[in-house]
Amino acid sequence: MPDLSTSPARTIAIVGGGFSGTLLALKLTAARPEWRVLLIDPAVRAGRGLAYGACEPYHLLNVPAHRMETGLTPPFQAWLAGAGVHLDDALAESDGVMADAFLPRALLGDYLQQRLEDARSTDPARGLHTVRGEAVGLLDAPRRGVRLLDGREIVGDLLVLATGNLPPRAPLPGDSWLHDHPSFIPDPWAPRALEGGDPEAPVLMLGTGLTMVDIALKLAAEGQKGPMYAVSRRGLLPTAHKAGGAWSPFVAPLLPASPLALSRAIRAAARQAERQGTPWQRVMDAVRPAIARVWETWTPSQRRQFLRHLRPRWDVHRHRMAPRVAARLDALLESAALTVLGGRVTRWERAEGGVRAHLHLRGLNAEQSLRAARVINCTGPRSDLDRLANPLFADLARRRLIRPDPLGLGLETTDCAVQDADGRVSDWLYAVGPLTRPALWEVTAVPEITAQIDRLSHELAQDAERPRAALAEVFIDMGAGI
Ligand SMILES: Cc1cc2nc3c(=O)[nH]c(=O)nc-3n(C[C@H](O)[C@H](O)[C@H](O)COP(=O)(O)OP(=O)(O)OC[C@H]3O[C@@H](n4cnc5c(N)ncnc54)[C@H](O)[C@@H]3O)c2cc1C
């Protein structure tokens, strides 16, 4: 804990020491070593966040190593080469090419944590400091900063919210008894959430996306013998990566295009690509850099239409599995260890050794039921800050300092500067990472967050004007390698 009574040139307090907060802290410290940067996170050792923290060696990055570079020194791949880790499986799959290898996610966490350790200052008046704690509210004006759960006050000239992936929401009615039943696991990433279950008993996972894949692999690796079921409305599974080929960007000239027109254009390009022997994955790679620009052109009702009707298909094609993860999942499906169902749970019932779910399966006009000893919420991080009783965001809302967006994606921001309840852009409160989704939609993965943080750290460190080119244009310039 730094001595907070000294007064350095400028103090930046960053709430959240996951990927986004850590990268911003490192970049700001490198640019302005005379400033004091305080990185606040409850973790004993910050730097990993959800994605690169609670994961096992078989939980892989969902893009090749070269797409995880963040501009830090040493680069990720150079650090890997000297880190003495065994990457035989990954390198065998990529013909020995590190840049193309799908690596364990934990390695990126190790790398970031190491950068943080190396950058940490011993001078309380300057440099990077980690503060262990949870921010639960703001200090009263005119003071700027946050209060921690343990009562400490952290003062900063600027405050950056980097709280990232918030715990998932249970897809249950608020008054459901299941919330409080011992069989229900509301957050599979919570410490020890999966410990102590009977491996012979059936498990039901709610959600069929990447979180479910992670959890199914974990249960299987930890000896689950009983059947695993996963259910979502459409029963769509994430698709797998496939290397090879190229596809030119084609979306920008079509703008403005409605969600339906965009979807048709993508499907037409994917069919054309397949006819030419190019994997459809290259079409999605060509679309991704332009999607923030597309999002900007959409009206609120078009955005809602996209989220309601097209998002499930977008998600499974955009967020893909590493080939080795896809192979493990296929093996679970083929051996019937895992069954994926499309439909919805209509009713829950208490049952011997757990609960019974009554399901209305898609395409069938009948109810089916199955018993599960554990029901695991795998619906993924939530973002609807309005409905989340998180103390920090509740306090920010009470002070009218934030404006959660109407679609429940995060906070309204202008180039990372947070808009207050009346839409005024703050000159001291900022947000980065997934929280800023309302402005860009596609700002949840490493390349886009890195570009966003590079701009913000440049703006803050240089005391520069707001950048002229929109971030969405920067993503387009980054091209298909994004
Ligand atoms: C499981 C998973 C796998 C992913 N895999 C990839 C991948 O392979 N490639 C890729 O490009 N992207 C991937 N992503 C996406 C992306 O990298 C992450 O979303 C990114 O890590 C976001 O980082 P973040 O710091 O904004 O959020 P988080 O990682 O969620 O970190 C937020 C931090 O804020 C802290 N915090 C929250 N509230 C408070 C508070 N009130 N006070 C103090 N601290 C607080 C939390 O403890 C946490 O440490 C993945 C995401 C997930 C969830």
mmCIF file of C-alpha atoms in Angstrom, residues 226-387:
data_model
loop_
_atom_site.group_PDB
_atom_site.id
_atom_site.type_symbol
_atom_site.label_atom_id
_atom_site.label_comp_id
_atom_site.label_asym_id
_atom_site.label_seq_id
_atom_site.Cartn_x
_atom_site.Cartn_y
_atom_site.Cartn_z
ATOM 1 C CA GLY A 226 -22.140 -38.816 -14.920
ATOM 2 C CA PRO A 227 -23.803 -37.315 -17.996
ATOM 3 C CA MET A 228 -23.354 -33.623 -18.743
ATOM 4 C CA TYR A 229 -26.156 -31.678 -20.406
ATOM 5 C CA ALA A 230 -26.000 -28.141 -21.758
ATOM 6 C CA VAL A 231 -29.059 -26.163 -22.791
ATOM 7 C CA SER A 232 -29.633 -22.818 -24.488
ATOM 8 C CA ARG A 233 -32.541 -21.446 -26.501
ATOM 9 C CA ARG A 234 -31.038 -22.475 -29.839
ATOM 10 C CA GLY A 235 -28.488 -25.020 -28.668
ATOM 11 C CA LEU A 236 -25.797 -23.348 -30.777
ATOM 12 C CA LEU A 237 -22.187 -24.288 -30.026
ATOM 13 C CA PRO A 238 -19.195 -22.044 -30.749
ATOM 14 C CA THR A 239 -17.498 -22.841 -34.038
ATOM 15 C CA ALA A 240 -13.832 -23.786 -34.406
ATOM 16 C CA HIS A 241 -10.872 -21.928 -35.835
ATOM 17 C CA LYS A 242 -9.515 -23.024 -39.184
ATOM 18 C CA ALA A 243 -6.331 -21.662 -40.680
ATOM 19 C CA GLY A 244 -5.610 -20.760 -44.291
ATOM 20 C CA GLY A 245 -6.837 -18.483 -47.057
ATOM 21 C CA ALA A 246 -7.651 -14.802 -47.007
ATOM 22 C CA TRP A 247 -10.687 -12.590 -47.617
ATOM 23 C CA SER A 248 -10.699 -8.882 -48.403
ATOM 24 C CA PRO A 249 -12.643 -6.429 -46.244
ATOM 25 C CA PHE A 250 -16.041 -5.852 -47.854
ATOM 26 C CA VAL A 251 -18.294 -4.313 -45.220
ATOM 27 C CA ALA A 252 -17.278 -0.627 -45.084
ATOM 28 C CA PRO A 253 -18.474 0.186 -48.651
ATOM 29 C CA LEU A 254 -21.898 -1.336 -47.861
ATOM 30 C CA LEU A 255 -22.605 1.139 -45.049
ATOM 31 C CA PRO A 256 -25.092 2.084 -43.809
ATOM 32 C CA ALA A 257 -26.516 -1.434 -43.871
ATOM 33 C CA SER A 258 -29.293 -2.781 -41.675
ATOM 34 C CA PRO A 259 -28.591 -5.811 -39.437
ATOM 35 C CA LEU A 260 -30.483 -7.995 -41.914
ATOM 36 C CA ALA A 261 -28.561 -6.630 -44.903
ATOM 37 C CA LEU A 262 -25.286 -7.144 -43.054
ATOM 38 C CA SER A 263 -26.205 -10.695 -42.174
ATOM 39 C CA ARG A 264 -27.143 -11.433 -45.816
ATOM 40 C CA ALA A 265 -23.884 -9.916 -47.072
ATOM 41 C CA ILE A 266 -21.846 -12.034 -44.653
ATOM 42 C CA ARG A 267 -23.673 -15.218 -45.586
ATOM 43 C CA ALA A 268 -23.256 -14.510 -49.308
ATOM 44 C CA ALA A 269 -19.522 -13.877 -48.829
ATOM 45 C CA ALA A 270 -19.165 -17.034 -46.723
ATOM 46 C CA ARG A 271 -20.853 -19.127 -49.451
ATOM 47 C CA GLN A 272 -18.609 -17.575 -52.092
ATOM 48 C CA ALA A 273 -15.535 -18.229 -49.946
ATOM 49 C CA GLU A 274 -16.450 -21.873 -49.428
ATOM 50 C CA ARG A 275 -16.996 -22.308 -53.183
ATOM 51 C CA GLN A 276 -13.450 -21.024 -53.689
ATOM 52 C CA GLY A 277 -12.064 -23.334 -51.027
ATOM 53 C CA THR A 278 -11.450 -20.502 -48.520
ATOM 54 C CA PRO A 279 -12.646 -21.181 -44.964
ATOM 55 C CA TRP A 280 -15.680 -19.028 -43.994
ATOM 56 C CA GLN A 281 -13.641 -18.041 -40.927
ATOM 57 C CA ARG A 282 -11.669 -15.642 -43.140
ATOM 58 C CA VAL A 283 -14.921 -13.873 -44.033
ATOM 59 C CA MET A 284 -15.640 -13.307 -40.331
ATOM 60 C CA ASP A 285 -12.060 -12.102 -39.858
ATOM 61 C CA ALA A 286 -12.662 -9.602 -42.649
ATOM 62 C CA VAL A 287 -15.917 -8.400 -41.046
ATOM 63 C CA ARG A 288 -14.689 -8.022 -37.471
ATOM 64 C CA PRO A 289 -12.558 -4.857 -37.873
ATOM 65 C CA ALA A 290 -15.550 -3.069 -39.443
ATOM 66 C CA ILE A 291 -18.195 -4.113 -36.958
ATOM 67 C CA ALA A 292 -17.663 -1.173 -34.583
ATOM 68 C CA ARG A 293 -18.164 1.179 -37.543
ATOM 69 C CA VAL A 294 -21.326 -0.726 -38.495
ATOM 70 C CA TRP A 295 -22.544 -0.503 -34.892
ATOM 71 C CA GLU A 296 -22.051 3.286 -34.938
ATOM 72 C CA THR A 297 -24.304 3.622 -37.965
ATOM 73 C CA TRP A 298 -27.150 1.633 -36.416
ATOM 74 C CA THR A 299 -30.103 3.272 -34.708
ATOM 75 C CA PRO A 300 -31.000 2.059 -31.200
ATOM 76 C CA SER A 301 -33.762 -0.096 -32.657
ATOM 77 C CA GLN A 302 -31.392 -1.672 -35.207
ATOM 78 C CA ARG A 303 -28.933 -2.428 -32.392
ATOM 79 C CA ARG A 304 -31.771 -4.011 -30.412
ATOM 80 C CA GLN A 305 -32.791 -6.037 -33.491
ATOM 81 C CA PHE A 306 -29.209 -7.278 -33.890
ATOM 82 C CA LEU A 307 -28.961 -8.280 -30.226
ATOM 83 C CA ARG A 308 -32.315 -10.024 -30.210
ATOM 84 C CA HIS A 309 -32.194 -11.889 -33.509
ATOM 85 C CA LEU A 310 -28.639 -12.054 -34.859
ATOM 86 C CA ARG A 311 -26.392 -12.024 -31.823
ATOM 87 C CA PRO A 312 -26.523 -15.772 -31.085
ATOM 88 C CA ARG A 313 -25.255 -16.579 -34.589
ATOM 89 C CA TRP A 314 -22.778 -13.686 -34.525
ATOM 90 C CA ASP A 315 -21.346 -14.901 -31.223
ATOM 91 C CA VAL A 316 -20.771 -18.502 -32.294
ATOM 92 C CA HIS A 317 -19.058 -17.503 -35.524
ATOM 93 C CA ARG A 318 -17.097 -14.588 -34.114
ATOM 94 C CA HIS A 319 -15.925 -16.142 -30.801
ATOM 95 C CA ARG A 320 -14.354 -19.374 -31.968
ATOM 96 C CA MET A 321 -12.640 -22.252 -30.219
ATOM 97 C CA ALA A 322 -8.993 -23.158 -30.603
ATOM 98 C CA PRO A 323 -8.749 -26.350 -32.712
ATOM 99 C CA ARG A 324 -7.550 -28.463 -29.766
ATOM 100 C CA VAL A 325 -10.452 -27.258 -27.633
ATOM 101 C CA ALA A 326 -12.868 -28.078 -30.471
ATOM 102 C CA ALA A 327 -11.364 -31.588 -30.703
ATOM 103 C CA ARG A 328 -11.871 -32.159 -26.959
ATOM 104 C CA LEU A 329 -15.432 -30.929 -27.185
ATOM 105 C CA ASP A 330 -16.136 -33.180 -30.187
ATOM 106 C CA ALA A 331 -14.825 -36.152 -28.228
ATOM 107 C CA LEU A 332 -17.196 -35.362 -25.349
ATOM 108 C CA LEU A 333 -20.121 -35.041 -27.748
ATOM 109 C CA GLU A 334 -19.285 -38.195 -29.684
ATOM 110 C CA SER A 335 -18.957 -40.284 -26.539
ATOM 111 C CA ALA A 336 -22.283 -38.844 -25.294
ATOM 112 C CA ALA A 337 -20.508 -37.610 -22.168
ATOM 113 C CA LEU A 338 -22.009 -34.248 -23.150
ATOM 114 C CA THR A 339 -25.409 -33.648 -24.750
ATOM 115 C CA VAL A 340 -26.324 -30.235 -26.100
ATOM 116 C CA LEU A 341 -30.001 -29.292 -26.161
ATOM 117 C CA GLY A 342 -31.857 -26.431 -27.809
ATOM 118 C CA GLY A 343 -34.842 -25.278 -25.803
ATOM 119 C CA ARG A 344 -35.801 -23.654 -22.561
ATOM 120 C CA VAL A 345 -36.420 -24.737 -19.031
ATOM 121 C CA THR A 346 -40.096 -24.238 -18.278
ATOM 122 C CA ARG A 347 -40.123 -25.457 -14.689
ATOM 123 C CA TRP A 348 -37.794 -26.564 -11.903
ATOM 124 C CA GLU A 349 -38.657 -29.161 -9.287
ATOM 125 C CA ARG A 350 -36.835 -30.393 -6.191
ATOM 126 C CA ALA A 351 -35.717 -34.001 -6.708
ATOM 127 C CA GLU A 352 -33.810 -36.758 -4.932
ATOM 128 C CA GLY A 353 -30.139 -35.695 -4.814
ATOM 129 C CA GLY A 354 -30.674 -32.453 -6.697
ATOM 130 C CA VAL A 355 -33.283 -30.876 -8.934
ATOM 131 C CA ARG A 356 -35.358 -31.797 -11.965
ATOM 132 C CA ALA A 357 -35.546 -29.477 -14.962
ATOM 133 C CA HIS A 358 -38.564 -29.609 -17.262
ATOM 134 C CA LEU A 359 -37.538 -28.562 -20.730
ATOM 135 C CA HIS A 360 -39.438 -27.494 -23.792
ATOM 136 C CA LEU A 361 -37.140 -28.584 -26.580
ATOM 137 C CA ARG A 362 -36.866 -26.571 -29.767
ATOM 138 C CA GLY A 363 -38.787 -28.140 -32.620
ATOM 139 C CA LEU A 364 -40.602 -30.636 -30.369
ATOM 140 C CA ASN A 365 -44.024 -29.978 -28.980
ATOM 141 C CA ALA A 366 -43.423 -31.932 -25.836
ATOM 142 C CA GLU A 367 -41.855 -31.436 -22.457
ATOM 143 C CA GLN A 368 -38.874 -33.511 -21.428
ATOM 144 C CA SER A 369 -37.355 -33.642 -18.025
ATOM 145 C CA LEU A 370 -33.962 -34.461 -16.606
ATOM 146 C CA ARG A 371 -32.505 -34.697 -13.153
ATOM 147 C CA ALA A 372 -29.256 -32.976 -12.218
ATOM 148 C CA ALA A 373 -27.232 -32.964 -9.044
ATOM 149 C CA ARG A 374 -25.631 -29.693 -10.127
ATOM 150 C CA VAL A 375 -27.071 -26.891 -12.248
ATOM 151 C CA ILE A 376 -24.260 -24.625 -13.401
ATOM 152 C CA ASN A 377 -24.882 -21.145 -14.738
ATOM 153 C CA CYS A 378 -22.696 -20.920 -17.862
ATOM 154 C CA THR A 379 -24.364 -17.891 -19.430
ATOM 155 C CA GLY A 380 -21.154 -15.819 -19.291
ATOM 156 C CA PRO A 381 -20.351 -12.360 -17.930
ATOM 157 C CA ARG A 382 -23.218 -9.902 -17.486
ATOM 158 C CA SER A 383 -23.219 -6.243 -18.429
ATOM 159 C CA ASP A 384 -26.595 -4.796 -17.423
ATOM 160 C CA LEU A 385 -25.300 -2.420 -14.763
ATOM 161 C CA ASP A 386 -28.730 -0.952 -14.192
ATOM 162 C CA ARG A 387 -30.093 -4.171 -12.757
#
